[in-house]
Amino acid sequence: MFDVNKIPFSRYGSFITISPKHRGGGDGALYIRNIRNGDNGFGEVFRVELIQDGEPVSYQSEMSPSLLLLKSGEGFAEFCITEARVLQIRSEGVGVRLTGITGAYDYAALVGENRWEVNHSSQEMRYMLTTVKGRIEMDAPFKEQRCERIIVNLLPGPSTEMECVMEEYTTVYRPRSYVSFSQGHELVEKEYKTWFQRVLSVPDEHAEGRELASYITWSCVVSPEGMLTRPAMYMSKNWMTNIWSWDHCFNAMALTKNSPELAWDQFMIFFDLQDESGMLSDFVNNRFALWNFTKPPIHGWTLRRIWERTDYVTAEKLKEVYEPLAKWTNWWLTYQDSDGDGIPQYNHGNDSGWDNSTIFRMGPPVESPDLSSFLVLQMDVLAEIAEKLGREDEAVRWRRESEELLTRMIDHFWDGERFVAKKSGTHEVIESDSLVLYIPIILGKRLPAGIRGKLVDGIKNKGFLTENGLATELPSSPFYKEDGYWRGPIWAPTTMLVVDGLLSAGEKELALEISRRFCRMASKSGMAENFNALTGAGLRDPAFTWTSSVFLMLGNLLQENEEAVQG
């Protein structure tokens, strides 16, 4: 069972979501939402209440992957999203009141016996409400261009039962039959169980965490629509209702082993929308993409991790991605080097993914060693793909450019003891105790042994590693904040990058220990956006997919290690 007050109720493929408001002074009520508007709004369509004799009654909620149950002393109501665009509701002993959250031009109209259309123009969606058992009582007085209010009472009939179907549509409603609530629920349960069986296995001690991560990742997938060319796993259905152009990589990697086609969809969706310059948008939802920022080029690193784990990535797939990945690489080298020193830069913290990291406290543009590291790896991957495609000259060129960038990076950023970040242009060193300066460990044995050893020592002994995992800013730093976003809290993606880098560097035991601490914390605190580094408490959005995906990958790493040890 999950807590609907933290974990939204939804299902694979659907933009329909039921949850309370988490921002802007929530009132504790549940809302039926349409999350097609990205994170610019909450998307509330109806406020949900249970009623008896026309008055609201209090209730307790219980939630499973397939069913939301609201129980009162007088009866109960159940909600099941039986298809991506179909919400079925039934109750016994009580009615269900849906109060429309309306705007200009919204109206309700009777279109048949026990059938009402609610045109919710402010959310750009129509809803057809049809009672199968019981009746609809509508309070929707029309004045000038809209209904003053839209209050839908779904009331039981003489048998004390009510059953209603709500269907989303945009233009023309085509009457159809529906399976019963019970049959629909059984189909959703079966579908979810199939998903759960494909989720990466983890040690038994993390079984509850696996169940939560499984549900979050399943329920956060939306269907192709509008700008979304493929099924897309949103970051959350709370309020982070987009996909960002590095978040999707972690979700893709977690899906690779058992759902490779969906993994490939996650990986490629931003390349489908790639700008002619080679830039990837910051985020995308069904309505629009944002181009004011972007995210770091971890895509080569991701692609290698995907093809190492599945036979799905054939030569045809590599051919599909080669040119887009090359354009993405060249974009950084061409357009993000304003001082022409051969070291690419971030023009804003958002471009790095570490939005407010202390390396940006003096303002952009910033040259940071993590960016060069990602591009060194990405050019290595492009060389491997070129070889597989028989483009030998291009492979040689990519390898040469990778080596040259690695040499420039070490000369530019390594001060003899650690990597530093610098202001682009002046090359002034930016004093920072951010974990981002240790991300070059992803280069593994590409780094000289001396540098590699000092990075490992810093990760292990400097103070980043707490009982819960890796803080993103040293807890002893004057800039550390418990809920400082990228100035302290533990994040899943950075944990994954460091763990993978340590494995590449031959530091398996440290990688496993960090994985143990992270999985223990997430199992206890849930799949939050980030975590208090010292207490392990979840922070910000409590139902995040990349946290879920990293938890599953690190848990699977631990299980595979346990199995190897046991022989």
CSV table of C-alpha atoms in Angstrom, one decimal, residues 172-501:
chain,number,residue,atom,x,y,z
A,172,VAL,CA,-15.9,14.2,-30.8
A,173,TYR,CA,-17.1,11.7,-28.2
A,174,ARG,CA,-17.9,8.3,-29.7
A,175,PRO,CA,-20.3,6.2,-27.5
A,176,ARG,CA,-18.8,2.9,-26.5
A,177,SER,CA,-19.2,0.1,-24.0
A,178,TYR,CA,-17.0,-0.4,-21.0
A,179,VAL,CA,-16.0,-3.4,-19.0
A,180,SER,CA,-17.3,-3.4,-15.5
A,181,PHE,CA,-15.4,-1.8,-12.8
A,182,SER,CA,-14.3,-5.2,-11.4
A,183,GLN,CA,-13.2,-6.4,-14.8
A,184,GLY,CA,-11.3,-3.2,-15.5
A,185,HIS,CA,-9.6,-3.4,-12.2
A,186,GLU,CA,-8.5,-7.0,-12.8
A,187,LEU,CA,-7.0,-6.0,-16.2
A,188,VAL,CA,-5.0,-3.2,-14.6
A,189,GLU,CA,-3.8,-5.5,-11.9
A,190,LYS,CA,-2.6,-8.0,-14.4
A,191,GLU,CA,-0.8,-5.3,-16.5
A,192,TYR,CA,1.0,-4.0,-13.4
A,193,LYS,CA,2.1,-7.5,-12.3
A,194,THR,CA,3.7,-8.0,-15.7
A,195,TRP,CA,5.6,-4.7,-15.2
A,196,PHE,CA,6.6,-5.6,-11.7
A,197,GLN,CA,8.1,-8.9,-12.9
A,198,ARG,CA,10.3,-7.0,-15.3
A,199,VAL,CA,11.7,-4.6,-12.7
A,200,LEU,CA,15.3,-5.2,-11.7
A,201,SER,CA,15.7,-7.5,-8.7
A,202,VAL,CA,17.2,-6.2,-5.4
A,203,PRO,CA,18.2,-7.8,-2.1
A,204,ASP,CA,15.3,-9.0,0.0
A,205,GLU,CA,15.9,-6.3,2.6
A,206,HIS,CA,14.9,-3.7,0.0
A,207,ALA,CA,11.8,-5.5,-1.2
A,208,GLU,CA,9.4,-2.7,-0.1
A,209,GLY,CA,11.7,-0.1,-1.8
A,210,ARG,CA,11.5,-2.2,-5.0
A,211,GLU,CA,7.7,-2.2,-4.9
A,212,LEU,CA,7.6,1.6,-4.5
A,213,ALA,CA,10.2,2.2,-7.2
A,214,SER,CA,8.3,-0.2,-9.5
A,215,TYR,CA,5.0,1.6,-9.0
A,216,ILE,CA,6.5,5.1,-9.4
A,217,THR,CA,8.3,4.2,-12.7
A,218,TRP,CA,5.2,2.4,-14.1
A,219,SER,CA,2.7,5.0,-13.2
A,220,CYS,CA,4.8,7.9,-14.5
A,221,VAL,CA,4.9,6.8,-18.1
A,222,VAL,CA,2.6,8.8,-20.4
A,223,SER,CA,1.6,7.9,-23.9
A,224,PRO,CA,3.0,9.5,-27.1
A,225,GLU,CA,1.1,12.7,-27.6
A,226,GLY,CA,1.9,16.2,-29.1
A,227,MET,CA,5.6,16.9,-28.7
A,228,LEU,CA,6.1,13.4,-27.2
A,229,THR,CA,7.1,11.1,-30.0
A,230,ARG,CA,7.4,8.0,-27.8
A,231,PRO,CA,6.1,6.7,-24.5
A,232,ALA,CA,7.8,9.0,-22.0
A,233,MET,CA,8.6,8.4,-18.3
A,234,TYR,CA,8.0,11.7,-16.6
A,235,MET,CA,10.1,12.6,-13.6
A,236,SER,CA,7.0,12.6,-11.4
A,237,LYS,CA,3.2,13.1,-11.5
A,238,ASN,CA,3.3,15.4,-8.5
A,239,TRP,CA,4.6,18.6,-10.0
A,240,MET,CA,7.8,17.7,-12.0
A,241,THR,CA,5.5,16.7,-14.9
A,242,ASN,CA,8.1,16.8,-17.7
A,243,ILE,CA,11.2,14.9,-18.8
A,244,TRP,CA,14.6,16.6,-18.6
A,245,SER,CA,17.5,15.9,-20.9
A,246,TRP,CA,19.6,14.0,-18.5
A,247,ASP,CA,17.0,12.6,-16.1
A,248,HIS,CA,15.7,10.4,-19.0
A,249,CYS,CA,19.1,8.7,-19.3
A,250,PHE,CA,18.9,7.1,-15.8
A,251,ASN,CA,15.4,5.8,-16.4
A,252,ALA,CA,16.5,4.4,-19.7
A,253,MET,CA,19.4,2.5,-18.1
A,254,ALA,CA,17.1,1.0,-15.4
A,255,LEU,CA,14.8,-0.3,-18.1
A,256,THR,CA,17.5,-1.7,-20.4
A,257,LYS,CA,17.8,-5.3,-19.1
A,258,ASN,CA,14.1,-6.3,-19.2
A,259,SER,CA,12.3,-3.6,-21.2
A,260,PRO,CA,14.9,-2.6,-23.9
A,261,GLU,CA,12.4,-1.2,-26.3
A,262,LEU,CA,11.0,1.2,-23.8
A,263,ALA,CA,14.5,2.0,-22.6
A,264,TRP,CA,15.5,3.0,-26.2
A,265,ASP,CA,12.4,5.2,-26.4
A,266,GLN,CA,13.5,7.0,-23.2
A,267,PHE,CA,17.0,7.5,-24.5
A,268,MET,CA,16.0,8.7,-28.0
A,269,ILE,CA,13.1,11.0,-27.3
A,270,PHE,CA,15.3,14.1,-26.9
A,271,PHE,CA,17.2,13.3,-30.1
A,272,ASP,CA,13.8,13.1,-31.9
A,273,LEU,CA,13.4,16.8,-31.1
A,274,GLN,CA,17.1,17.9,-31.5
A,275,ASP,CA,17.7,21.4,-32.8
A,276,GLU,CA,19.6,21.7,-36.1
A,277,SER,CA,22.5,23.2,-34.2
A,278,GLY,CA,22.8,19.9,-32.2
A,279,MET,CA,21.4,21.3,-29.0
A,280,LEU,CA,19.0,19.3,-26.8
A,281,SER,CA,16.2,21.1,-25.1
A,282,ASP,CA,16.2,21.4,-21.3
A,283,PHE,CA,12.9,19.6,-20.9
A,284,VAL,CA,9.9,18.5,-22.9
A,285,ASN,CA,6.3,17.6,-22.2
A,286,ASN,CA,3.4,16.9,-24.5
A,287,ARG,CA,2.8,20.6,-25.2
A,288,PHE,CA,6.2,22.2,-25.6
A,289,ALA,CA,10.0,22.0,-25.1
A,290,LEU,CA,12.1,24.5,-23.3
A,291,TRP,CA,15.2,25.7,-25.0
A,292,ASN,CA,16.5,28.4,-22.5
A,293,PHE,CA,18.7,25.8,-20.9
A,294,THR,CA,20.0,22.3,-21.6
A,295,LYS,CA,21.5,19.5,-19.6
A,296,PRO,CA,25.0,17.8,-19.5
A,297,PRO,CA,26.1,15.5,-22.2
A,298,ILE,CA,26.0,12.2,-20.3
A,299,HIS,CA,24.4,10.5,-23.3
A,300,GLY,CA,27.5,8.7,-24.6
A,301,TRP,CA,28.1,7.3,-21.1
A,302,THR,CA,24.5,6.2,-21.0
A,303,LEU,CA,24.5,4.6,-24.4
A,304,ARG,CA,27.5,2.5,-23.6
A,305,ARG,CA,25.8,1.3,-20.4
A,306,ILE,CA,22.7,0.4,-22.4
A,307,TRP,CA,24.4,-1.5,-25.2
A,308,GLU,CA,26.6,-3.4,-22.6
A,309,ARG,CA,23.4,-4.8,-21.1
A,310,THR,CA,21.2,-5.7,-24.0
A,311,ASP,CA,21.4,-7.2,-27.6
A,312,TYR,CA,18.5,-4.8,-28.5
A,313,VAL,CA,21.0,-2.1,-29.6
A,314,THR,CA,21.8,-3.4,-33.1
A,315,ALA,CA,24.0,-1.8,-35.7
A,316,GLU,CA,20.8,-0.2,-37.1
A,317,LYS,CA,20.1,1.4,-33.7
A,318,LEU,CA,23.7,2.7,-33.5
A,319,LYS,CA,23.3,4.1,-37.0
A,320,GLU,CA,20.1,5.8,-35.8
A,321,VAL,CA,21.9,7.6,-32.9
A,322,TYR,CA,25.3,8.2,-34.3
A,323,GLU,CA,24.8,11.5,-36.2
A,324,PRO,CA,22.5,13.0,-33.4
A,325,LEU,CA,25.1,12.1,-30.8
A,326,ALA,CA,27.9,13.6,-32.9
A,327,LYS,CA,25.9,16.8,-33.4
A,328,TRP,CA,25.3,17.0,-29.6
A,329,THR,CA,29.0,16.6,-28.9
A,330,ASN,CA,30.0,19.2,-31.5
A,331,TRP,CA,27.4,21.7,-30.1
A,332,TRP,CA,29.3,21.9,-26.8
A,333,LEU,CA,32.7,22.2,-28.5
A,334,THR,CA,31.4,24.8,-31.0
A,335,TYR,CA,28.9,27.0,-29.2
A,336,GLN,CA,29.9,26.6,-25.5
A,337,ASP,CA,33.5,27.8,-25.6
A,338,SER,CA,33.3,31.6,-25.7
A,339,ASP,CA,36.9,32.2,-24.8
A,340,GLY,CA,38.1,29.8,-27.5
A,341,ASP,CA,40.5,27.9,-25.1
A,342,GLY,CA,39.3,24.4,-26.1
A,343,ILE,CA,37.6,23.9,-22.8
A,344,PRO,CA,33.7,23.9,-23.0
A,345,GLN,CA,31.7,25.8,-20.5
A,346,TYR,CA,28.4,26.0,-18.7
A,347,ASN,CA,26.5,29.2,-19.3
A,348,HIS,CA,24.2,28.6,-16.3
A,349,GLY,CA,24.0,26.1,-13.5
A,350,ASN,CA,20.8,24.7,-15.0
A,351,ASP,CA,22.9,23.5,-18.0
A,352,SER,CA,25.0,21.4,-15.7
A,353,GLY,CA,22.1,19.8,-13.9
A,354,TRP,CA,23.6,21.0,-10.6
A,355,ASP,CA,21.5,24.2,-10.8
A,356,ASN,CA,22.8,26.1,-7.8
A,357,SER,CA,26.0,24.3,-7.1
A,358,THR,CA,28.7,26.4,-5.4
A,359,ILE,CA,30.8,26.3,-8.6
A,360,PHE,CA,28.2,28.8,-10.0
A,361,ARG,CA,28.2,31.2,-7.0
A,362,MET,CA,30.4,33.7,-8.8
A,363,GLY,CA,28.2,33.6,-11.8
A,364,PRO,CA,28.6,32.1,-15.3
A,365,PRO,CA,30.1,31.1,-17.6
A,366,VAL,CA,31.9,28.4,-15.7
A,367,GLU,CA,34.4,25.8,-17.0
A,368,SER,CA,34.0,22.7,-14.9
A,369,PRO,CA,35.9,19.4,-15.2
A,370,ASP,CA,32.8,17.2,-15.2
A,371,LEU,CA,31.7,18.7,-18.6
A,372,SER,CA,35.0,17.9,-20.2
A,373,SER,CA,34.9,14.4,-18.7
A,374,PHE,CA,31.5,13.7,-20.2
A,375,LEU,CA,32.6,14.8,-23.6
A,376,VAL,CA,35.8,12.7,-23.4
A,377,LEU,CA,33.7,9.7,-22.8
A,378,GLN,CA,31.1,10.7,-25.4
A,379,MET,CA,33.8,11.0,-28.1
A,380,ASP,CA,35.1,7.5,-27.1
A,381,VAL,CA,31.7,6.1,-27.6
A,382,LEU,CA,31.3,7.9,-31.0
A,383,ALA,CA,34.7,6.3,-32.0
A,384,GLU,CA,33.3,2.8,-31.0
A,385,ILE,CA,30.1,3.4,-32.9
A,386,ALA,CA,32.1,4.6,-36.0
A,387,GLU,CA,34.1,1.4,-35.9
A,388,LYS,CA,31.0,-0.7,-35.7
A,389,LEU,CA,29.6,1.1,-38.7
A,390,GLY,CA,32.8,0.8,-40.7
A,391,ARG,CA,33.7,4.5,-40.5
A,392,GLU,CA,37.3,4.0,-39.7
A,393,ASP,CA,38.5,7.5,-40.5
A,394,GLU,CA,35.8,9.0,-38.2
A,395,ALA,CA,36.7,6.6,-35.4
A,396,VAL,CA,40.4,7.7,-35.6
A,397,ARG,CA,39.3,11.4,-35.5
A,398,TRP,CA,37.0,10.9,-32.5
A,399,ARG,CA,39.7,9.0,-30.6
A,400,ARG,CA,42.3,11.7,-31.3
A,401,GLU,CA,39.9,14.5,-30.2
A,402,SER,CA,39.0,12.5,-27.0
A,403,GLU,CA,42.7,12.2,-26.1
A,404,GLU,CA,43.4,15.9,-26.8
A,405,LEU,CA,40.5,17.0,-24.7
A,406,LEU,CA,41.5,14.8,-21.8
A,407,THR,CA,45.0,16.3,-21.9
A,408,ARG,CA,43.7,19.8,-22.0
A,409,MET,CA,41.3,19.0,-19.2
A,410,ILE,CA,44.0,17.7,-16.9
A,411,ASP,CA,46.3,20.6,-17.7
A,412,HIS,CA,43.5,23.1,-17.2
A,413,PHE,CA,41.7,21.9,-14.1
A,414,TRP,CA,44.1,19.7,-12.0
A,415,ASP,CA,45.9,21.7,-9.4
A,416,GLY,CA,48.1,18.8,-8.1
A,417,GLU,CA,45.7,17.8,-5.4
A,418,ARG,CA,42.2,18.1,-6.9
A,419,PHE,CA,40.2,19.3,-9.8
A,420,VAL,CA,38.9,22.9,-9.7
A,421,ALA,CA,36.3,24.9,-11.6
A,422,LYS,CA,37.3,28.2,-13.3
A,423,LYS,CA,35.5,31.3,-14.6
A,424,SER,CA,35.6,31.2,-18.4
A,425,GLY,CA,37.7,33.9,-19.9
A,426,THR,CA,39.7,35.0,-16.8
A,427,HIS,CA,40.3,31.4,-15.6
A,428,GLU,CA,39.9,32.5,-12.0
A,429,VAL,CA,39.6,29.5,-9.7
A,430,ILE,CA,36.2,29.2,-8.1
A,431,GLU,CA,36.5,28.1,-4.5
A,432,SER,CA,34.0,25.3,-4.0
A,433,ASP,CA,33.5,22.1,-2.0
A,434,SER,CA,31.1,20.6,-4.4
A,435,LEU,CA,31.0,16.9,-5.3
A,436,VAL,CA,30.7,17.9,-8.9
A,437,LEU,CA,34.5,18.4,-8.9
A,438,TYR,CA,34.9,14.7,-8.3
A,439,ILE,CA,32.6,13.6,-11.1
A,440,PRO,CA,35.7,13.1,-13.4
A,441,ILE,CA,36.1,9.7,-11.6
A,442,ILE,CA,33.7,8.5,-14.4
A,443,LEU,CA,36.8,8.5,-16.6
A,444,GLY,CA,38.0,5.6,-14.5
A,445,LYS,CA,41.3,4.2,-15.7
A,446,ARG,CA,41.5,6.8,-18.4
A,447,LEU,CA,42.9,9.1,-15.7
A,448,PRO,CA,46.5,8.8,-14.5
A,449,ALA,CA,46.8,6.6,-11.4
A,450,GLY,CA,47.9,9.5,-9.2
A,451,ILE,CA,44.9,11.6,-10.0
A,452,ARG,CA,42.6,8.7,-9.8
A,453,GLY,CA,43.9,7.8,-6.3
A,454,LYS,CA,43.4,11.3,-5.0
A,455,LEU,CA,39.8,11.5,-6.4
A,456,VAL,CA,39.0,8.2,-4.7
A,457,ASP,CA,40.6,9.4,-1.4
A,458,GLY,CA,38.6,12.6,-1.6
A,459,ILE,CA,35.3,10.8,-2.2
A,460,LYS,CA,36.0,8.3,0.6
A,461,ASN,CA,37.7,10.4,3.3
A,462,LYS,CA,37.1,14.1,2.8
A,463,GLY,CA,33.6,14.2,4.3
A,464,PHE,CA,31.2,13.8,1.3
A,465,LEU,CA,30.3,10.2,2.3
A,466,THR,CA,27.8,10.3,5.1
A,467,GLU,CA,25.9,7.4,6.7
A,468,ASN,CA,23.3,7.9,3.9
A,469,GLY,CA,25.5,8.4,0.9
A,470,LEU,CA,27.3,11.2,-1.0
A,471,ALA,CA,26.5,14.8,-0.1
A,472,THR,CA,26.6,17.2,-3.0
A,473,GLU,CA,28.4,19.8,-0.9
A,474,LEU,CA,30.8,19.0,1.9
A,475,PRO,CA,28.7,19.2,5.2
A,476,SER,CA,31.6,21.3,6.6
A,477,SER,CA,31.4,23.8,3.8
A,478,PRO,CA,30.0,27.3,4.8
A,479,PHE,CA,27.7,27.0,1.8
A,480,TYR,CA,26.2,23.7,2.9
A,481,LYS,CA,22.4,23.6,3.5
A,482,GLU,CA,20.3,20.7,4.6
A,483,ASP,CA,17.7,21.5,2.0
A,484,GLY,CA,20.0,23.5,-0.3
A,485,TYR,CA,19.1,21.6,-3.5
A,486,TRP,CA,22.6,21.1,-5.0
A,487,ARG,CA,24.4,22.5,-2.0
A,488,GLY,CA,24.3,19.5,0.2
A,489,PRO,CA,21.4,17.0,-0.3
A,490,ILE,CA,22.1,13.5,-1.7
A,491,TRP,CA,20.9,13.0,-5.2
A,492,ALA,CA,20.4,9.8,-7.1
A,493,PRO,CA,22.1,10.7,-10.4
A,494,THR,CA,25.3,12.0,-8.9
A,495,THR,CA,25.4,8.9,-6.8
A,496,MET,CA,25.1,6.7,-9.9
A,497,LEU,CA,27.8,8.6,-11.7
A,498,VAL,CA,30.3,8.3,-8.9
A,499,VAL,CA,29.5,4.6,-8.3
A,500,ASP,CA,29.9,3.8,-12.0
A,501,GLY,CA,33.2,5.8,-12.0
